[in-house]
Coordinates of C-alpha atoms in Angstrom, one line a residue:
Chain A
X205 CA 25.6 11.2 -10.7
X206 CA 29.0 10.7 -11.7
X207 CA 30.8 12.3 -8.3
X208 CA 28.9 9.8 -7.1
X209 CA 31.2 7.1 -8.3
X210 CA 34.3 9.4 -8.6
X211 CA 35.1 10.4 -4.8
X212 CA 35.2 7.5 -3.5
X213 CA 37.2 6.0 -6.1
X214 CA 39.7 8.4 -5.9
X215 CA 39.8 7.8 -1.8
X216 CA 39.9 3.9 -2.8
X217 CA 42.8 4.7 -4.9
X218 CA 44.7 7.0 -2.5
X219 CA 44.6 4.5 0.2
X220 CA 46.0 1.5 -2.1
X221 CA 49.0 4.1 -2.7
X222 CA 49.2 4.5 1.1
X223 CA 49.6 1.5 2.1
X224 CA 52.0 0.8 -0.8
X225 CA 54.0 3.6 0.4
X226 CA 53.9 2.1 3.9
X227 CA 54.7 -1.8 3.1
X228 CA 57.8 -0.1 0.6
X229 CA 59.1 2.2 3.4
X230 CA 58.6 0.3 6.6
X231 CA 60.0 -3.4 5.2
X232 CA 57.3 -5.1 6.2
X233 CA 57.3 -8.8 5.4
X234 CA 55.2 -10.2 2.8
X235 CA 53.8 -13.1 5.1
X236 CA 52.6 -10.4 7.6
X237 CA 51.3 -7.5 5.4
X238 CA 51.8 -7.6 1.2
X239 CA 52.1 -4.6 -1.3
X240 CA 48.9 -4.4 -2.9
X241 CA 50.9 -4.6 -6.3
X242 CA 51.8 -8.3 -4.8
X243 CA 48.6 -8.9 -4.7
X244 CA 47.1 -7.7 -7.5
X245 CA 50.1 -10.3 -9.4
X246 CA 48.5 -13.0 -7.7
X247 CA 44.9 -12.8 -9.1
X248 CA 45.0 -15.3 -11.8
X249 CA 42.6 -17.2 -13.2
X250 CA 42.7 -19.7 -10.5
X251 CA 41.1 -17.1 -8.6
X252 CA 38.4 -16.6 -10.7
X253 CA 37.4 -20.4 -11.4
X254 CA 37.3 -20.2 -7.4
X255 CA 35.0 -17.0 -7.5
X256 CA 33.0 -18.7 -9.5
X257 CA 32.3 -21.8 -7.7
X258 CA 31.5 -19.8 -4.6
X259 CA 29.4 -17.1 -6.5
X260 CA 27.4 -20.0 -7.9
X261 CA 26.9 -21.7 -4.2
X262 CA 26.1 -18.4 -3.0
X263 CA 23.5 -17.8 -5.9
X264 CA 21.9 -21.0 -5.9
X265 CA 21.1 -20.6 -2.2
X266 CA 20.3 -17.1 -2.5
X267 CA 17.6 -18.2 -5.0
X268 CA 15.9 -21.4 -3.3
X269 CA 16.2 -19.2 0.3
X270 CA 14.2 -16.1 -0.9
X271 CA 11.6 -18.5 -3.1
X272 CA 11.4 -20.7 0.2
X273 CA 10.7 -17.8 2.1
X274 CA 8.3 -15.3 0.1
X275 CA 6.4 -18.6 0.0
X276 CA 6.3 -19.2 3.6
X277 CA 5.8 -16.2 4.1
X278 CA 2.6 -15.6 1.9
X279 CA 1.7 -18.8 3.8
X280 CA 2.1 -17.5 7.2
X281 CA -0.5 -13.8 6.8
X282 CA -2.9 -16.2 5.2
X283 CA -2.8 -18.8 8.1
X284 CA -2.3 -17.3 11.0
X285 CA -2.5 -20.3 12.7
X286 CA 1.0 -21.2 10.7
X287 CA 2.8 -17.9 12.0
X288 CA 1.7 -18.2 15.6
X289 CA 2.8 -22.7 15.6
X290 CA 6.3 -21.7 13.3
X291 CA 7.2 -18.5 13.7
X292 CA 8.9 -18.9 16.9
X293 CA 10.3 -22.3 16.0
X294 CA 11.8 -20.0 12.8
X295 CA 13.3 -17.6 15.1
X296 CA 15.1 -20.7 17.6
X297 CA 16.6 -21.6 13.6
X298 CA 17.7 -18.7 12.9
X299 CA 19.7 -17.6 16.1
X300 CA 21.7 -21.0 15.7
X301 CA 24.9 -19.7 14.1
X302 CA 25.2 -20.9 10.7
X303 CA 29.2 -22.2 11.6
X304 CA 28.2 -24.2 14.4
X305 CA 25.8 -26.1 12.0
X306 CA 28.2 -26.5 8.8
X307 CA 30.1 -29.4 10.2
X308 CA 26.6 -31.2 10.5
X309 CA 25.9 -30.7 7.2
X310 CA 29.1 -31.9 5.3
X311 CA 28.2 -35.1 7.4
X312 CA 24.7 -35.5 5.9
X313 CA 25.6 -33.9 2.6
X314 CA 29.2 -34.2 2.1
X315 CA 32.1 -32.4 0.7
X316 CA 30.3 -30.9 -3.0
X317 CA 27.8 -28.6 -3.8
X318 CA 24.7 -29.3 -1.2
X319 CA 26.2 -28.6 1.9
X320 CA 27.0 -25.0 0.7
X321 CA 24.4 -24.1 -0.9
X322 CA 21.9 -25.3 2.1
X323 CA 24.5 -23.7 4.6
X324 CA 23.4 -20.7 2.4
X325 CA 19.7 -21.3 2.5
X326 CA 19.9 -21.4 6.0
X327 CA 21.7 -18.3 6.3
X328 CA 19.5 -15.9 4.1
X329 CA 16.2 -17.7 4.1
X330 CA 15.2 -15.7 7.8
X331 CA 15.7 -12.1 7.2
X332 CA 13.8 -12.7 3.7
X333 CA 11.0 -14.5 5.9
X334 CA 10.9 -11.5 8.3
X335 CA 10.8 -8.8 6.3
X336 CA 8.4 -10.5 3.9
X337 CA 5.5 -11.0 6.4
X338 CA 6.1 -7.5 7.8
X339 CA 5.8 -6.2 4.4
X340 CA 2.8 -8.0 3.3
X341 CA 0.6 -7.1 6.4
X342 CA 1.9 -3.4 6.1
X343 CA -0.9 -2.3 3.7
X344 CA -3.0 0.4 5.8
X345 CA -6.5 -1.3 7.3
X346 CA -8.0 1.2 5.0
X347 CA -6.5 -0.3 1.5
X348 CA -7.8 -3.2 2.6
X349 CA -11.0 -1.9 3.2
X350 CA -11.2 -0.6 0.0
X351 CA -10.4 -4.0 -1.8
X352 CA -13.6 -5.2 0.3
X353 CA -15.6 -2.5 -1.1
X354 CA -14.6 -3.5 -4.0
X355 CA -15.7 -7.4 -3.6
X356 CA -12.3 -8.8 -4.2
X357 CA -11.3 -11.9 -2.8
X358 CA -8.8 -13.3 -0.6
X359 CA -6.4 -13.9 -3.6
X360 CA -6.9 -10.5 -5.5
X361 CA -6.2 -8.9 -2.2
X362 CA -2.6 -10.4 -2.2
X363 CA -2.1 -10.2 -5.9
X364 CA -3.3 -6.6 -6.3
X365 CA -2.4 -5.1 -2.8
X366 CA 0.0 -7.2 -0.1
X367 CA 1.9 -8.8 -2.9
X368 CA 3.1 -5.3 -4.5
X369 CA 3.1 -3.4 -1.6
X370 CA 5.2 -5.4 0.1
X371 CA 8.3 -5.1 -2.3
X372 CA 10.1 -2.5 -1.1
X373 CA 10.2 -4.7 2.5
X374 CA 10.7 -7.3 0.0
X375 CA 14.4 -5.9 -1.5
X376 CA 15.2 -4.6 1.7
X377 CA 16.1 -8.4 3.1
X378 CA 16.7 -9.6 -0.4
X379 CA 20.1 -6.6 -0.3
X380 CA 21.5 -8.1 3.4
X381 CA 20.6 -11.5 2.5
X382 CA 22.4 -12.0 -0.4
X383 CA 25.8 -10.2 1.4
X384 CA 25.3 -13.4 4.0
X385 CA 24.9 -16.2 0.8
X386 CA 28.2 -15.0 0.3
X387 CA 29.4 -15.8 3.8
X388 CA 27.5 -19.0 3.8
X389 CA 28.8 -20.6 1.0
X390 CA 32.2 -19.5 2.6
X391 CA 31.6 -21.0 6.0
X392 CA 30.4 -23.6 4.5
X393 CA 33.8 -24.5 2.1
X394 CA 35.7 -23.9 5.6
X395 CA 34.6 -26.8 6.9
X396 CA 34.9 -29.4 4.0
X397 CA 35.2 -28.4 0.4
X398 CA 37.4 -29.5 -2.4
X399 CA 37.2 -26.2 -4.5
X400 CA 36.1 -22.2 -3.8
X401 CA 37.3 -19.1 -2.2
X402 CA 36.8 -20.4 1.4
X403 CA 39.3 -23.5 -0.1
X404 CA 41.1 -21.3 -1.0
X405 CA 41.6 -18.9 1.6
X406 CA 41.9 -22.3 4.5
X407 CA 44.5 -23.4 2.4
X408 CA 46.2 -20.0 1.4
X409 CA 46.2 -18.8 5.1
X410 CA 47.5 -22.8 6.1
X411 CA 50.6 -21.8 3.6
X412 CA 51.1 -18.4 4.8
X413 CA 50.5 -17.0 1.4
X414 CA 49.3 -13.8 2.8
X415 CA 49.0 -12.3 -0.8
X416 CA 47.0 -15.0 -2.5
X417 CA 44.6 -15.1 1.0
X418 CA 44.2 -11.2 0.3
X419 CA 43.3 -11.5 -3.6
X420 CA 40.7 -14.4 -2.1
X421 CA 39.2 -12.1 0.4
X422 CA 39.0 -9.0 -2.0
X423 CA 37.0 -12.0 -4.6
X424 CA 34.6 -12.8 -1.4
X425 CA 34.2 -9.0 -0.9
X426 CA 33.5 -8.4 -4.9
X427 CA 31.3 -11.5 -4.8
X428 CA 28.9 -9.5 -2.0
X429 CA 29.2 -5.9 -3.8
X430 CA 28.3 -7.7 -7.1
X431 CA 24.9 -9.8 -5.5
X432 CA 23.7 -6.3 -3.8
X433 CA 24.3 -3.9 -6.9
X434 CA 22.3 -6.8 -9.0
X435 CA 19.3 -6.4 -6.5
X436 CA 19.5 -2.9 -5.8
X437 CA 19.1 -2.5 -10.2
X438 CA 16.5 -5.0 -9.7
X439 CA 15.3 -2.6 -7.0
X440 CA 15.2 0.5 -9.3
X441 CA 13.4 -1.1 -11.4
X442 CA 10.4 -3.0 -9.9
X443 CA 9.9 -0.5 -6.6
X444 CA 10.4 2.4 -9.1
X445 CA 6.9 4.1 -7.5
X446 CA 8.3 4.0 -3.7
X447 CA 10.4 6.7 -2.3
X448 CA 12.6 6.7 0.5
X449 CA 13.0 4.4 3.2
X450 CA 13.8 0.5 2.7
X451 CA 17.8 0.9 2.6
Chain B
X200 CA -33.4 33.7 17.4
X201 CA -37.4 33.0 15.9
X202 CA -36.5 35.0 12.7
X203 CA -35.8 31.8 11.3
X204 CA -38.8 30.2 10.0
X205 CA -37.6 26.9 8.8
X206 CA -37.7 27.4 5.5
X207 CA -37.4 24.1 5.7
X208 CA -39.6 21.3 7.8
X209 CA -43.1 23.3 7.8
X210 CA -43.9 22.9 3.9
X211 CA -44.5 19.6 1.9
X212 CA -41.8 18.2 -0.3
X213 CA -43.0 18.0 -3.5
X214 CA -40.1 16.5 -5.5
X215 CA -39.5 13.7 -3.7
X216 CA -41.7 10.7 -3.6
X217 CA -41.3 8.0 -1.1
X218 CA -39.2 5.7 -3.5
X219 CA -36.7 3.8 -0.5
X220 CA -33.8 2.6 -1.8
X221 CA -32.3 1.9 1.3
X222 CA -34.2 1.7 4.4
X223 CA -32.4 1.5 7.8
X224 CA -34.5 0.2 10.8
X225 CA -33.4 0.6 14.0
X226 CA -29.8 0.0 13.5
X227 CA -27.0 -1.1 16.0
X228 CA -23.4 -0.8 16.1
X229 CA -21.0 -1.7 18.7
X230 CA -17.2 -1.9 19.0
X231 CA -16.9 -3.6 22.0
X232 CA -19.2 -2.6 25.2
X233 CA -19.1 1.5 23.0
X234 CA -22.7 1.9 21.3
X235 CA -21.5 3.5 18.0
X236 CA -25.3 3.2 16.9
X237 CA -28.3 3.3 18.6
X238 CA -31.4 2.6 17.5
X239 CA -31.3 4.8 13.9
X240 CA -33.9 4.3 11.4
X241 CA -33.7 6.6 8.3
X242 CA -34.9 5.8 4.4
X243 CA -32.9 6.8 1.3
X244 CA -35.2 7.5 -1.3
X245 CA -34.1 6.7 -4.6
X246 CA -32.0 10.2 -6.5
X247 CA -31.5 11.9 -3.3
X248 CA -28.4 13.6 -2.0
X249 CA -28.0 13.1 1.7
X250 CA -25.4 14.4 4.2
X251 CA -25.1 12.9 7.2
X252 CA -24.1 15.8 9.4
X253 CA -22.8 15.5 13.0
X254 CA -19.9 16.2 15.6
X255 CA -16.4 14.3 14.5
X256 CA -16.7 10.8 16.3
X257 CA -20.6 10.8 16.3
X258 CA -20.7 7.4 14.3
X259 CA -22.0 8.9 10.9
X260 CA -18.9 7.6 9.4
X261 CA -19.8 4.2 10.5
X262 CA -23.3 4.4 9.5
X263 CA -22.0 4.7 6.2
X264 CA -19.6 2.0 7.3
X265 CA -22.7 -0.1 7.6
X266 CA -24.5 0.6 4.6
X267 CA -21.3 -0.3 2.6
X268 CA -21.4 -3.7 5.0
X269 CA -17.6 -2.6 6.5
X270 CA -19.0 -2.9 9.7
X271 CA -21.0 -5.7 11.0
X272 CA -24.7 -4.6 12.4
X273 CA -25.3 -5.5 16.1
X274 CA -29.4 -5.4 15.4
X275 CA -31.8 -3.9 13.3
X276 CA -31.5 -3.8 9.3
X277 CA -30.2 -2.3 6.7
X278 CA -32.6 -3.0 3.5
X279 CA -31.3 -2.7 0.6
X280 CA -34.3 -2.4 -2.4
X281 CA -32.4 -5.2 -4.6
X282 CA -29.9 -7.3 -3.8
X283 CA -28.1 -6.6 -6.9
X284 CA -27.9 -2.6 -5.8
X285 CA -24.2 -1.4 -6.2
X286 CA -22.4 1.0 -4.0
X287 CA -19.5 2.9 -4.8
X288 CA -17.1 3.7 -1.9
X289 CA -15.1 6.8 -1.6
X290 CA -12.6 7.5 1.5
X291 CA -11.2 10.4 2.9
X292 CA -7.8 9.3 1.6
X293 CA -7.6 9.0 -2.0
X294 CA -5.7 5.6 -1.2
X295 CA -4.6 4.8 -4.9
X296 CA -2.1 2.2 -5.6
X297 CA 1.1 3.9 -6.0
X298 CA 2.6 1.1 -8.6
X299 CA -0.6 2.1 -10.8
X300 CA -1.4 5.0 -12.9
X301 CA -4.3 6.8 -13.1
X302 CA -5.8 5.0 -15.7
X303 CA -4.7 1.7 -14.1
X304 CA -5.5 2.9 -10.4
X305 CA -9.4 3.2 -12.1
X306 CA -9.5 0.1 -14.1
X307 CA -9.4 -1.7 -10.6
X308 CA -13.0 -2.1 -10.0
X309 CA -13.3 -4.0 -13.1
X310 CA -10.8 -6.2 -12.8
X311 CA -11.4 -7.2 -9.8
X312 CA -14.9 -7.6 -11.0
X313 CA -13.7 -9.6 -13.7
X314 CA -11.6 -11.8 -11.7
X315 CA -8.4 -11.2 -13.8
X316 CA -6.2 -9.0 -14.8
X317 CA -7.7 -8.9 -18.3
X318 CA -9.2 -5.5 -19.1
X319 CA -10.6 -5.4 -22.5
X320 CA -10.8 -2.1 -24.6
X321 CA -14.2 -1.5 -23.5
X322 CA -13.3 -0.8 -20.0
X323 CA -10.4 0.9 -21.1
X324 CA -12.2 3.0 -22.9
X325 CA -14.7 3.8 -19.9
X326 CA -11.9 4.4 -17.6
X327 CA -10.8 6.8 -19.7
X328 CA -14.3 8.4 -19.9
X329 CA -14.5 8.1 -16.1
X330 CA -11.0 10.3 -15.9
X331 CA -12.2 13.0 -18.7
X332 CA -15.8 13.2 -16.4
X333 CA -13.3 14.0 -13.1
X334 CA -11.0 16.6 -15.7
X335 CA -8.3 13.7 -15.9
X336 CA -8.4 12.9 -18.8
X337 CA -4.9 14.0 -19.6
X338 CA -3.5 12.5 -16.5
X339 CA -4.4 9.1 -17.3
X340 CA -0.7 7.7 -17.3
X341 CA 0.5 9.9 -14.2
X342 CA 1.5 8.1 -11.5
X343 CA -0.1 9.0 -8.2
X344 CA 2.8 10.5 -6.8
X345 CA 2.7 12.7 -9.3
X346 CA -0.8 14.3 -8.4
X347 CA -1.9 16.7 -6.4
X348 CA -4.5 15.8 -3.7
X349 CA -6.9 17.3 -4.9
X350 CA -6.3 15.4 -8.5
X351 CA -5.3 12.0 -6.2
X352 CA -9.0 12.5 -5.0
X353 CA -10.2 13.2 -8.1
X354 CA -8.8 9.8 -9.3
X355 CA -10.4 8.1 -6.8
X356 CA -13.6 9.6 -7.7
X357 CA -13.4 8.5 -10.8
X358 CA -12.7 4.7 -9.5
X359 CA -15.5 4.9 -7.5
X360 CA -17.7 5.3 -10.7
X361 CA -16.1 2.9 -12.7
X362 CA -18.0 0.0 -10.7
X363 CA -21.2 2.1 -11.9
X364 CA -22.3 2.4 -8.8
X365 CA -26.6 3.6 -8.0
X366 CA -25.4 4.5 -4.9
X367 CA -22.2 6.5 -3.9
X368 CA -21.0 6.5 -0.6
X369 CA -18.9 9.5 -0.2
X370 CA -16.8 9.6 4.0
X371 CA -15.4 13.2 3.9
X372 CA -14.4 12.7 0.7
X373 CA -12.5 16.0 0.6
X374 CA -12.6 16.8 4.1
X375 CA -8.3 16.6 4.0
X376 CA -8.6 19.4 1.3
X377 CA -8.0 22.9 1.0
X378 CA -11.2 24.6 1.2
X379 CA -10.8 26.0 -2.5
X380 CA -10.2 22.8 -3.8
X381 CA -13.2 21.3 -2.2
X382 CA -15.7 24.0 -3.3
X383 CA -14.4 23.2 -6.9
X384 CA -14.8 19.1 -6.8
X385 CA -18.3 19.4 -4.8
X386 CA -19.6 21.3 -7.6
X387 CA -17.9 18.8 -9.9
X388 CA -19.3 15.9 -7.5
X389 CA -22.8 17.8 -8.3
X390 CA -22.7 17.9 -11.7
X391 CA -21.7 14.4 -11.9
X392 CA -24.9 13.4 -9.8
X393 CA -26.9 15.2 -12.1
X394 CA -25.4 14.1 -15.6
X395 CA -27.0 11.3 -17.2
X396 CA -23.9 9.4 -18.0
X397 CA -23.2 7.1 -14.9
X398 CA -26.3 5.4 -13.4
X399 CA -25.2 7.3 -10.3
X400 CA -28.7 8.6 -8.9
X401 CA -28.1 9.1 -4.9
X402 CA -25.5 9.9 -2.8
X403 CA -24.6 9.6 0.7
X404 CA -22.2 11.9 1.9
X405 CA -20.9 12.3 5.3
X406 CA -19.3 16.1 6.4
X407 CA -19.1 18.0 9.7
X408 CA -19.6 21.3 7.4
X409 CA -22.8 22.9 7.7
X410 CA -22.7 24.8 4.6
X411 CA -21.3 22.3 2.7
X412 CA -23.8 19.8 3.5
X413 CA -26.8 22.6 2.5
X414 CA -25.3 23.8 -0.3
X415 CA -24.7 19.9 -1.8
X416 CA -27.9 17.7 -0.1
X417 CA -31.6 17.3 -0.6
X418 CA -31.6 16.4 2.8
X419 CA -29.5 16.8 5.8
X420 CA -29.9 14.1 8.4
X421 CA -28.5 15.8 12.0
X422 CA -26.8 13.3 14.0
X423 CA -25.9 13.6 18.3
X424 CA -22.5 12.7 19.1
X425 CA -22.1 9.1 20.3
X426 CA -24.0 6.9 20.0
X427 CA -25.4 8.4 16.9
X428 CA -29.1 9.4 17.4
X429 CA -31.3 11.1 14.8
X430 CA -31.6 15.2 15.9
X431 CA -33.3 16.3 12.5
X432 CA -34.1 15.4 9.0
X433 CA -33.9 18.6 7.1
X434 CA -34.9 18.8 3.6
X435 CA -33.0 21.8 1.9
X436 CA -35.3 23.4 -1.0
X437 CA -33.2 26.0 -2.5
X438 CA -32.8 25.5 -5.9
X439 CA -29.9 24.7 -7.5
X440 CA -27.1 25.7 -8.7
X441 CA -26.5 26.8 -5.0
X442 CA -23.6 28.8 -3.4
X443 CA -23.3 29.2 0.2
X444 CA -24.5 32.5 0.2
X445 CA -27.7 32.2 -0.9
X446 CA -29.8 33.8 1.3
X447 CA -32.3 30.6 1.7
X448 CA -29.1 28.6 2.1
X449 CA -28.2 30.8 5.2
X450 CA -31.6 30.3 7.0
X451 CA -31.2 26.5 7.2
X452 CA -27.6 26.8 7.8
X453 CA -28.7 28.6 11.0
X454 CA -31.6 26.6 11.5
X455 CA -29.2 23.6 12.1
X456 CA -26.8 25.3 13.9
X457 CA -29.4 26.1 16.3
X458 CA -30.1 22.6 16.6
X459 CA -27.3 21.2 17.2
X460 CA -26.1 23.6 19.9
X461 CA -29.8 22.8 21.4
X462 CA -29.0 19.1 21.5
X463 CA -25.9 19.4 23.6

């Protein structure tokens, strides 16, 4: 259990001192390449009130996107007529890149808090759909035949068999698409925000304060690690009867 | 080859009256332009044990299939003696819910009966009578992925009963077992039949074993291969408790092996 956390911590740690070692010896210029120990003095609590406005984003939209998209789709295996009509217009959606659509929505929603978090919604609302309806028609024919011997309904089927069963599916998307809120909140500060890491690391990168831009990416990167360990807990704790697979 | 008087057909049956609890009348099933069933009439009296015997792919599974009403009939009739008759269902898979534990995985019926999740002490109590009848009874909180397959089967035995079934509709039910563990849970399946504590009175089993179908049945009901025709309804009078090797036991085994090679 605990090597587990140990090795590659100690690896993490040998590399920081590396490239300390490296910036010290080779003079390399703090613009181009800072000393970690440069940038570990800048994180302040600037950084964190910016962490925090992109976390938030990136939750929010997290949220609404997998909500919006168990619901669809629950909707979509019990009307197949919905799947075969949406499902391709869905999958047109979802290979628009997310940054080619961000400018559009500043304009509609402006510089605050909507145009991230829909930028978000967009961005981690299709692997959640896909998985989802793979999951809940991926109960064997013969569970479900059982459930008709049984005389349950359309309902009881999904509560008491598609539902559960499709979980593990389930927390498979919900662990990639909360890495991408992340990014989609940041995409979507690049393109007009007042406030948050992808403010910050725009105007950082604009000012060629390298070591500030690297304390905002390592809070982008900690931001992701934090959303997936939540999930995978969540994970351990809900899908505790299903073994392998699903990573 | 004639040393086998069939110990069998010749003599009358006294034990069982004509009591139909089911009666099947020319039955049809198709999957697509594939005859599963042709034609097959056969009557279920009321506290029989019935095998349905036959080559793997012959269409006795779906005859059960039928009965259940898994299957849709493409002419003929399945009667049923009331419309409020219940079956009980029991797969070759144990096919428990994995997130559910024993006791849970047995409590379904009901609840879906119910319409709810709300179980009340009642059928707690019965599901945990339905486990102790299958030699669960400490299990009840095991998971399923904790069971063996012969105890996952078991389980799903027991779920079967909980709906109280009059008829049990057994498809291989241990056919993915070893064979010890399958002698052991037939003779349990037997003395279940026979206690008084379920309403359980007949049983249709399906099996492609010979000598498990004699040593379980009252009647053996031979079936061609596809579509499914009626060779021979055999009734098996050796009393019970049977083993295999009983010497009655071996007659009709032959006696049915004979037939069936004959009808190829």
């Amino acid at each position: 259990m605990k090597s587990h956390v140990q090795s590659p911590l100690l690896f993490g740690v040998l590399l920081l001192a590396a490239w300390q070692a490296f910036v010290m010896a080779a003079h390399v210029p703090e613009y181009l390449l800072p000393a970690p120990s440069v940038i570990f003095a800048n994180i302040d609590r600037a950084l964190f009130v910016q962490l925090g406005v992109t976390f938030a984003e990136a939750l929010a939209g997290f949220l609404i996107a997998s909500v919006l998209a168990f619901v669809s789709a629950i909707l979509f295996v019990r009307f197949r007529a919905l799947e075969e009509g949406l499902f391709p217009i869905a999958i047109a959606v979802k290979t628009t890149p997310i940054v080619a659509v961000a400018p559009l929505l500043v304009i509609w929603l402006g510089t605050g808090w909507w145009s991230k978090i829909v930028a978000v919604v967009l961005i981690s609302f299709f692997p959640v759909l896909v998985n989802a309806v793979k999951g809940l028609k991926a109960a064997d024919a013969e569970y479900r035949e059982l459930f008709q011997t049984l005389g349950a309904s359309r309902a009881q089927e999904f509560r008491k068999l598609r539902i559960p069963y499709c979980l593990p599916y389930l927390f498979s998307a919900l662990k990639i698409s909360s890495s991408l809120a992340v990014v989609g909140a940041i995409v979507g500060e690049f393109v007009g925000a007042t406030q948050g890491l992808g403010y910050l690391i725009i105007v950082s990168s604009a000012h060629l304060e390298t070591a500030t831009l690297f304390a905002a990416i390592a809070a982008a990167a900690l931001a992701g690690i934090a959303m997936f360990y939540v999930i995978g807990w969540l994970e351990k704790r809900l899908v505790f009867w299903h073994q392998g697979e699903g990573e | 080859m004639n040393a086998v008087t069939p110990v069998t057909s010749s003599q009358p049956i006294p034990l069982l009256q004509p009591d139909p609890l089911i009666t099947i009348e020319k039955l049809q099933v198709r999957f697509g332009d594939v005859a599963a069933i042709d034609g097959l009439s056969l009557i279920v009296r009321r506290g029989e044990f019935i095998s349905l015997l036959g080559p793997s792919g012959c269409g006795k599974s779906t005859l059960l299939r039928a009965i259940a009403g898994l299957v849709p009939s493409a002419g003929g009739d399945i009667i049923l003696r009331d419309a409020g008759l219940r079956t009980g269902f029991m797969f070759q898979k144990p096919l428990l819910l994995p997130w559910r534990t024993a006791l849970g995985n047995v409590v379904l019926p009901v609840e879906i009966q119910n319409g709810g999740s709300v179980v009340d002490s009642t059928d707690d109590y019965r599901a945990r009578r339905m486990l102790d009848m299958v030699q669960l009874g400490d299990f009840a909180d095991a998971y399923p992925q904790q069971l063996s397959g012969g105890m996952q089967q078991r389980v799903a035995l027991a779920r079967a009963l909980m709906g109280d079934p009059d008829v049990l509709l057994l498809d291989e039910p241990f056919g993915a077992l070893d064979e010890l563990t399958r002698d052991v849970l037939n003779e349990e399946l037997v003395r279940i039949w026979q206690s008084r504590e379920t309403h359980l009175k007949t049983v249709i089993m399906v099996t492609h074993s010979i000598p498990e179908a004699v040593t379980l049945s009252d009647r053996v009901i031979v079936l061609t291969a596809r579509p499914a025709r009626l060779i021979e309804d055999v009734p098996i009078r050796c009393p019970r408790p049977r083993t295999p090797e009983d010497p009655d036991a071996i007659s009709v085994m032959k006696h049915i092996r004979m037939m069936v090679r004959a009808s190829r």
